[in-house]
mmCIF file of C-alpha atoms in Angstrom:
data_model
loop_
_atom_site.group_PDB
_atom_site.id
_atom_site.type_symbol
_atom_site.label_atom_id
_atom_site.label_comp_id
_atom_site.label_asym_id
_atom_site.label_seq_id
_atom_site.Cartn_x
_atom_site.Cartn_y
_atom_site.Cartn_z
ATOM 1 C CA MET F 1 22.575 68.403 -66.616
ATOM 2 C CA SER F 2 21.987 66.870 -70.057
ATOM 3 C CA GLU F 3 19.002 64.873 -71.040
ATOM 4 C CA GLN F 4 21.158 61.694 -71.281
ATOM 5 C CA ASP F 5 22.349 62.153 -67.660
ATOM 6 C CA LYS F 6 18.824 62.563 -66.455
ATOM 7 C CA LYS F 7 17.807 59.306 -68.089
ATOM 8 C CA ASN F 8 20.803 57.369 -66.671
ATOM 9 C CA LYS F 9 20.237 58.621 -63.121
ATOM 10 C CA LYS F 10 18.337 55.982 -60.964
ATOM 11 C CA PRO F 11 15.609 57.106 -58.512
ATOM 12 C CA VAL F 12 16.787 56.852 -54.908
ATOM 13 C CA THR F 13 13.448 57.167 -53.114
ATOM 14 C CA GLY F 14 11.926 53.867 -54.324
ATOM 15 C CA THR F 15 14.957 51.685 -53.282
ATOM 16 C CA ALA F 16 15.031 53.199 -49.762
ATOM 17 C CA LYS F 17 11.352 52.514 -49.292
ATOM 18 C CA LYS F 18 11.740 48.803 -50.357
ATOM 19 C CA HIS F 19 14.754 48.324 -48.047
ATOM 20 C CA LYS F 20 12.875 49.902 -45.140
ATOM 21 C CA LYS F 21 9.792 47.731 -45.795
ATOM 22 C CA LYS F 22 11.923 44.553 -45.794
ATOM 23 C CA GLU F 23 13.434 45.502 -42.445
ATOM 24 C CA LEU F 24 9.929 46.176 -41.057
ATOM 25 C CA ASP F 25 8.635 42.845 -42.324
ATOM 26 C CA ARG F 26 11.640 40.984 -40.744
ATOM 27 C CA SER F 27 11.069 42.754 -37.346
ATOM 28 C CA THR F 28 7.358 41.903 -37.442
ATOM 29 C CA VAL F 29 8.099 38.208 -38.097
ATOM 30 C CA ILE F 30 10.652 38.063 -35.240
ATOM 31 C CA LEU F 31 8.204 39.826 -32.899
ATOM 32 C CA ILE F 32 5.310 37.485 -33.726
ATOM 33 C CA THR F 33 7.582 34.388 -33.399
ATOM 34 C CA GLY F 34 8.746 35.565 -29.968
ATOM 35 C CA LEU F 35 5.185 36.207 -28.808
ATOM 36 C CA VAL F 36 4.142 32.759 -29.926
ATOM 37 C CA LEU F 37 7.107 31.062 -28.179
ATOM 38 C CA ILE F 38 6.187 32.970 -24.987
ATOM 39 C CA ALA F 39 2.439 32.303 -25.350
ATOM 40 C CA ILE F 40 2.690 28.479 -25.782
ATOM 41 C CA PRO F 41 4.196 27.681 -22.327
ATOM 42 C CA CYS F 42 1.898 30.298 -20.728
ATOM 43 C CA LEU F 43 -1.168 28.592 -22.219
ATOM 44 C CA ILE F 44 0.061 25.142 -21.144
ATOM 45 C CA LEU F 45 0.688 26.361 -17.603
ATOM 46 C CA GLY F 46 -2.696 28.132 -17.499
ATOM 47 C CA TRP F 47 -4.476 24.990 -18.681
ATOM 48 C CA ILE F 48 -2.712 22.895 -15.988
ATOM 49 C CA LEU F 49 -3.695 25.389 -13.279
ATOM 50 C CA ILE F 50 -7.323 25.551 -14.503
ATOM 51 C CA SER F 51 -7.539 21.728 -14.684
ATOM 52 C CA ALA F 52 -6.054 21.321 -11.201
ATOM 53 C CA SER F 53 -8.546 23.881 -9.838
ATOM 54 C CA LEU F 54 -11.492 22.152 -11.462
ATOM 55 C CA ASP F 55 -10.402 18.699 -10.228
ATOM 56 C CA THR F 56 -9.870 19.853 -6.621
ATOM 57 C CA GLY F 57 -11.559 17.412 -4.263
ATOM 58 C CA THR F 58 -11.878 14.705 -6.909
ATOM 59 C CA PRO F 59 -9.997 11.463 -6.029
ATOM 60 C CA ILE F 60 -7.428 10.280 -8.595
ATOM 61 C CA LEU F 61 -8.328 6.653 -9.325
ATOM 62 C CA GLY F 62 -5.910 4.119 -10.738
ATOM 63 C CA ASP F 63 -5.447 0.372 -11.102
ATOM 64 C CA ARG F 64 -2.036 -0.887 -10.008
ATOM 65 C CA PHE F 65 -3.061 -4.395 -11.079
ATOM 66 C CA GLN F 66 -3.786 -3.433 -14.655
ATOM 67 C CA GLY F 67 -2.877 -6.341 -16.871
ATOM 68 C CA ASP F 68 -2.563 -8.635 -13.803
ATOM 69 C CA LEU F 69 -4.962 -10.872 -11.853
ATOM 70 C CA ASP F 70 -6.227 -12.549 -14.998
ATOM 71 C CA PRO F 71 -8.389 -14.621 -14.720
ATOM 72 C CA ALA F 72 -10.121 -12.789 -11.897
ATOM 73 C CA ILE F 73 -11.774 -14.459 -8.896
ATOM 74 C CA THR F 74 -15.530 -14.150 -9.145
ATOM 75 C CA SER F 75 -18.193 -13.880 -6.392
ATOM 76 C CA GLU F 76 -19.630 -17.225 -7.538
ATOM 77 C CA GLN F 77 -16.254 -18.922 -6.921
ATOM 78 C CA ILE F 78 -16.072 -17.348 -3.433
ATOM 79 C CA SER F 79 -19.547 -18.658 -2.575
ATOM 80 C CA GLN F 80 -18.595 -22.078 -3.798
ATOM 81 C CA ILE F 81 -15.464 -22.055 -1.508
ATOM 82 C CA GLU F 82 -17.496 -20.942 1.489
ATOM 83 C CA THR F 83 -19.984 -23.803 0.992
ATOM 84 C CA GLN F 84 -17.226 -26.396 0.481
ATOM 85 C CA VAL F 85 -15.243 -25.302 3.558
ATOM 86 C CA ALA F 86 -18.258 -24.992 5.770
ATOM 87 C CA SER F 87 -19.067 -28.682 5.061
ATOM 88 C CA GLU F 88 -15.724 -29.829 6.588
ATOM 89 C CA GLY F 89 -15.714 -31.397 10.042
ATOM 90 C CA SER F 90 -14.703 -29.242 13.072
ATOM 91 C CA VAL F 91 -15.616 -26.110 11.184
ATOM 92 C CA ASP F 92 -18.016 -23.828 13.099
ATOM 93 C CA SER F 93 -18.077 -20.959 10.613
ATOM 94 C CA VAL F 94 -16.116 -19.700 7.603
ATOM 95 C CA THR F 95 -15.596 -16.232 6.159
ATOM 96 C CA VAL F 96 -13.939 -15.526 2.783
ATOM 97 C CA GLU F 97 -12.532 -12.131 2.015
ATOM 98 C CA LEU F 98 -10.925 -10.822 -1.211
ATOM 99 C CA ALA F 99 -9.008 -7.551 -0.849
ATOM 100 C CA THR F 100 -5.933 -6.065 -2.441
ATOM 101 C CA ALA F 101 -5.183 -9.167 -4.535
ATOM 102 C CA THR F 102 -5.223 -11.399 -1.504
ATOM 103 C CA LEU F 103 -7.819 -14.116 -0.808
ATOM 104 C CA ARG F 104 -8.213 -14.831 2.878
ATOM 105 C CA ILE F 105 -10.166 -17.729 4.322
ATOM 106 C CA TYR F 106 -11.018 -17.401 8.076
ATOM 107 C CA VAL F 107 -12.140 -20.675 9.679
ATOM 108 C CA ASP F 108 -13.507 -20.633 13.166
ATOM 109 C CA ALA F 109 -12.996 -24.282 14.261
ATOM 110 C CA ALA F 110 -13.942 -26.350 17.301
ATOM 111 C CA ASP F 111 -12.564 -25.015 20.638
ATOM 112 C CA SER F 112 -10.984 -28.374 21.440
ATOM 113 C CA LEU F 113 -8.845 -28.244 18.318
ATOM 114 C CA SER F 114 -5.252 -29.293 18.873
ATOM 115 C CA GLU F 115 -2.195 -27.953 16.970
ATOM 116 C CA GLU F 116 -1.966 -31.119 14.815
ATOM 117 C CA GLU F 117 -5.722 -30.979 14.023
ATOM 118 C CA ALA F 118 -5.585 -27.252 13.234
ATOM 119 C CA THR F 119 -2.577 -27.854 10.860
ATOM 120 C CA ALA F 120 -4.425 -30.683 9.161
ATOM 121 C CA LEU F 121 -7.599 -28.666 8.805
ATOM 122 C CA SER F 122 -5.625 -25.749 7.231
ATOM 123 C CA GLN F 123 -4.304 -28.257 4.618
ATOM 124 C CA THR F 124 -7.847 -29.553 3.962
ATOM 125 C CA VAL F 125 -9.222 -26.004 3.542
ATOM 126 C CA TYR F 126 -6.310 -25.107 1.264
ATOM 127 C CA GLN F 127 -7.191 -28.097 -0.966
ATOM 128 C CA ASP F 128 -10.829 -27.018 -0.983
ATOM 129 C CA VAL F 129 -9.782 -23.548 -2.244
ATOM 130 C CA THR F 130 -7.421 -24.826 -4.922
ATOM 131 C CA SER F 131 -9.997 -27.364 -6.172
ATOM 132 C CA VAL F 132 -12.147 -24.350 -7.066
ATOM 133 C CA LEU F 133 -9.236 -22.015 -7.959
ATOM 134 C CA PRO F 134 -6.275 -23.982 -9.331
ATOM 135 C CA GLU F 135 -3.031 -22.937 -7.644
ATOM 136 C CA SER F 136 -1.063 -22.671 -10.878
ATOM 137 C CA THR F 137 -3.691 -20.447 -12.431
ATOM 138 C CA TYR F 138 -4.765 -18.148 -9.616
ATOM 139 C CA PHE F 139 -2.006 -18.153 -7.039
ATOM 140 C CA THR F 140 1.237 -18.316 -9.126
ATOM 141 C CA SER F 141 2.691 -15.246 -10.816
ATOM 142 C CA THR F 142 4.605 -15.312 -14.162
ATOM 143 C CA SER F 143 7.338 -13.070 -15.489
ATOM 144 C CA SER F 144 4.676 -10.857 -17.105
ATOM 145 C CA LYS F 145 1.743 -11.115 -14.741
ATOM 146 C CA LYS F 146 1.037 -10.931 -11.037
ATOM 147 C CA MET F 147 -1.552 -13.158 -9.436
ATOM 148 C CA TYR F 148 -3.371 -13.555 -6.127
ATOM 149 C CA ASP F 149 -1.965 -14.360 -2.694
ATOM 150 C CA LEU F 150 -3.750 -16.963 -0.538
ATOM 151 C CA GLU F 151 -4.064 -17.106 3.245
ATOM 152 C CA VAL F 152 -5.910 -19.800 5.214
ATOM 153 C CA HIS F 153 -6.545 -18.859 8.873
ATOM 154 C CA VAL F 154 -7.659 -21.627 11.224
ATOM 155 C CA TYR F 155 -8.349 -20.816 14.905
ATOM 156 C CA ASN F 156 -10.405 -21.883 17.848
ATOM 157 C CA ASP F 157 -11.942 -19.710 20.580
ATOM 158 C CA LEU F 158 -10.298 -16.266 20.359
ATOM 159 C CA SER F 159 -11.157 -15.635 24.002
ATOM 160 C CA LEU F 160 -8.536 -18.290 24.902
ATOM 161 C CA ALA F 161 -5.740 -16.068 23.497
ATOM 162 C CA GLY F 162 -2.744 -16.216 25.767
ATOM 163 C CA THR F 163 -3.624 -19.600 27.245
ATOM 164 C CA ASP F 164 -2.373 -23.115 26.359
ATOM 165 C CA GLY F 165 -5.752 -23.911 24.809
ATOM 166 C CA TYR F 166 -5.522 -21.198 22.262
ATOM 167 C CA MET F 167 -4.721 -22.314 18.704
ATOM 168 C CA TYR F 168 -4.171 -20.220 15.589
ATOM 169 C CA VAL F 169 -2.610 -21.639 12.361
ATOM 170 C CA ILE F 170 -1.972 -19.711 9.140
ATOM 171 C CA ARG F 171 -1.189 -21.385 5.850
ATOM 172 C CA THR F 172 0.132 -18.862 3.267
ATOM 173 C CA LYS F 173 0.848 -19.092 -0.430
ATOM 174 C CA ASN F 174 2.093 -15.865 -1.974
ATOM 175 C CA ALA F 175 2.041 -15.710 -5.740
ATOM 176 C CA ALA F 176 5.846 -15.600 -5.871
ATOM 177 C CA MET F 177 6.256 -18.668 -3.602
ATOM 178 C CA GLU F 178 6.760 -22.136 -5.053
ATOM 179 C CA GLN F 179 4.677 -23.852 -2.380
ATOM 180 C CA ALA F 180 2.565 -22.912 0.676
ATOM 181 C CA GLU F 181 4.034 -22.467 4.155
ATOM 182 C CA VAL F 182 2.297 -23.027 7.477
ATOM 183 C CA GLN F 183 2.921 -21.345 10.842
ATOM 184 C CA THR F 184 1.307 -21.740 14.238
ATOM 185 C CA VAL F 185 1.165 -18.087 15.230
ATOM 186 C CA SER F 186 -0.364 -18.930 18.644
ATOM 187 C CA LYS F 187 2.789 -20.781 19.639
ATOM 188 C CA PRO F 188 5.773 -18.410 20.200
ATOM 189 C CA LEU F 189 9.115 -19.247 18.683
ATOM 190 C CA ASP F 190 10.830 -18.254 21.976
ATOM 191 C CA ALA F 191 8.460 -19.135 24.794
ATOM 192 C CA ASP F 192 10.707 -17.571 27.502
ATOM 193 C CA LEU F 193 10.940 -14.246 25.683
ATOM 194 C CA ALA F 194 7.205 -14.264 25.034
ATOM 195 C CA GLN F 195 6.450 -14.882 28.759
ATOM 196 C CA GLN F 196 8.914 -12.061 29.712
ATOM 197 C CA LEU F 197 7.168 -9.622 27.472
ATOM 198 C CA ARG F 198 3.769 -10.642 28.844
ATOM 199 C CA ASP F 199 4.988 -10.176 32.422
ATOM 200 C CA GLU F 200 6.421 -6.709 31.585
ATOM 201 C CA LEU F 201 3.130 -5.685 29.923
ATOM 202 C CA GLU F 202 1.137 -6.919 32.900
ATOM 203 C CA GLU F 203 3.459 -5.039 35.267
ATOM 204 C CA LYS F 204 2.908 -1.800 33.352
ATOM 205 C CA ARG F 205 -0.875 -2.299 33.424
ATOM 206 C CA ASN F 206 -1.053 -3.318 37.071
ATOM 207 C CA PRO F 207 1.955 -2.078 39.076
ATOM 208 C CA SER F 208 2.757 -4.219 42.104
ATOM 209 C CA ASP F 209 2.674 -2.908 45.683
ATOM 210 C CA ASP F 210 6.448 -3.296 45.944
ATOM 211 C CA ASN F 211 6.951 -0.862 43.120
ATOM 212 C CA GLU F 212 4.555 1.615 44.659
ATOM 213 C CA ASP F 213 6.435 1.372 47.993
ATOM 214 C CA GLU F 214 9.734 1.944 46.199
ATOM 215 C CA GLU F 215 8.277 5.061 44.503
ATOM 216 C CA ILE F 216 7.024 6.406 47.890
ATOM 217 C CA VAL F 217 10.348 5.725 49.660
ATOM 218 C CA SER F 218 12.202 7.345 46.767
ATOM 219 C CA GLY F 219 9.980 10.369 47.020
ATOM 220 C CA GLU F 220 10.559 10.659 50.815
ATOM 221 C CA ASP F 221 14.320 10.453 50.381
ATOM 222 C CA THR F 222 14.218 13.160 47.819
ATOM 223 C CA GLU F 223 12.150 15.407 50.109
ATOM 224 C CA GLN F 224 14.451 14.800 53.043
ATOM 225 C CA GLN F 225 17.478 15.638 50.914
ATOM 226 C CA ASP F 226 15.840 18.917 49.771
ATOM 227 C CA ASN F 227 15.048 19.866 53.373
ATOM 228 C CA SER F 228 18.667 19.183 54.585
ATOM 229 C CA GLU F 229 19.979 21.292 51.799
ATOM 230 C CA GLY F 230 17.685 24.105 52.831
ATOM 231 C CA ILE F 231 18.862 23.987 56.458
ATOM 232 C CA GLU F 232 22.491 24.160 55.453
#
């Protein structure tokens, strides 16, 4: 081989090494990328499991009225309502409760209270409440905000429940209602049906002698039938 041929001949070893190095670098990048893609969801899942384990036994608290009930009813306003309602005639005692976005006024009135008087008193108490908490502000929802519901309970002696002297009136104003509604819950809408249900309940609690005799006779008939079948 001449000197010129030796000069023109390119080295083969260096090119092969470069090509092999490029392939190795590409494989390493693909491997690292794959490991990262696998590691990310594993780390997220692991974090979720660890957080859940650490939070075990801890209640999850939330506020389903977030952004609603604004303005809020204060304890001072509740005290003012109690004082104002207690000063009304025929009121023996009053209790005001605020729970789950509902303001409830319980008025224990005179035992001799009639239905007309109880209805009128519920209206008076309702006006007492709305004089402290304006209806349009506290008990009327808008398209973007929910507000409080209002219930006024007026009743006489609870031990009279089930008798003609018992009286219980509820005046209700849900935040979605245009105006309050009143119902005498101590007076059934269907008196005959109500009496029938009471009689059936009383019969279950205290079975009459006639029913007991029927059960005994029925038992004897069954026993005689079993004996006759055994003789045959």
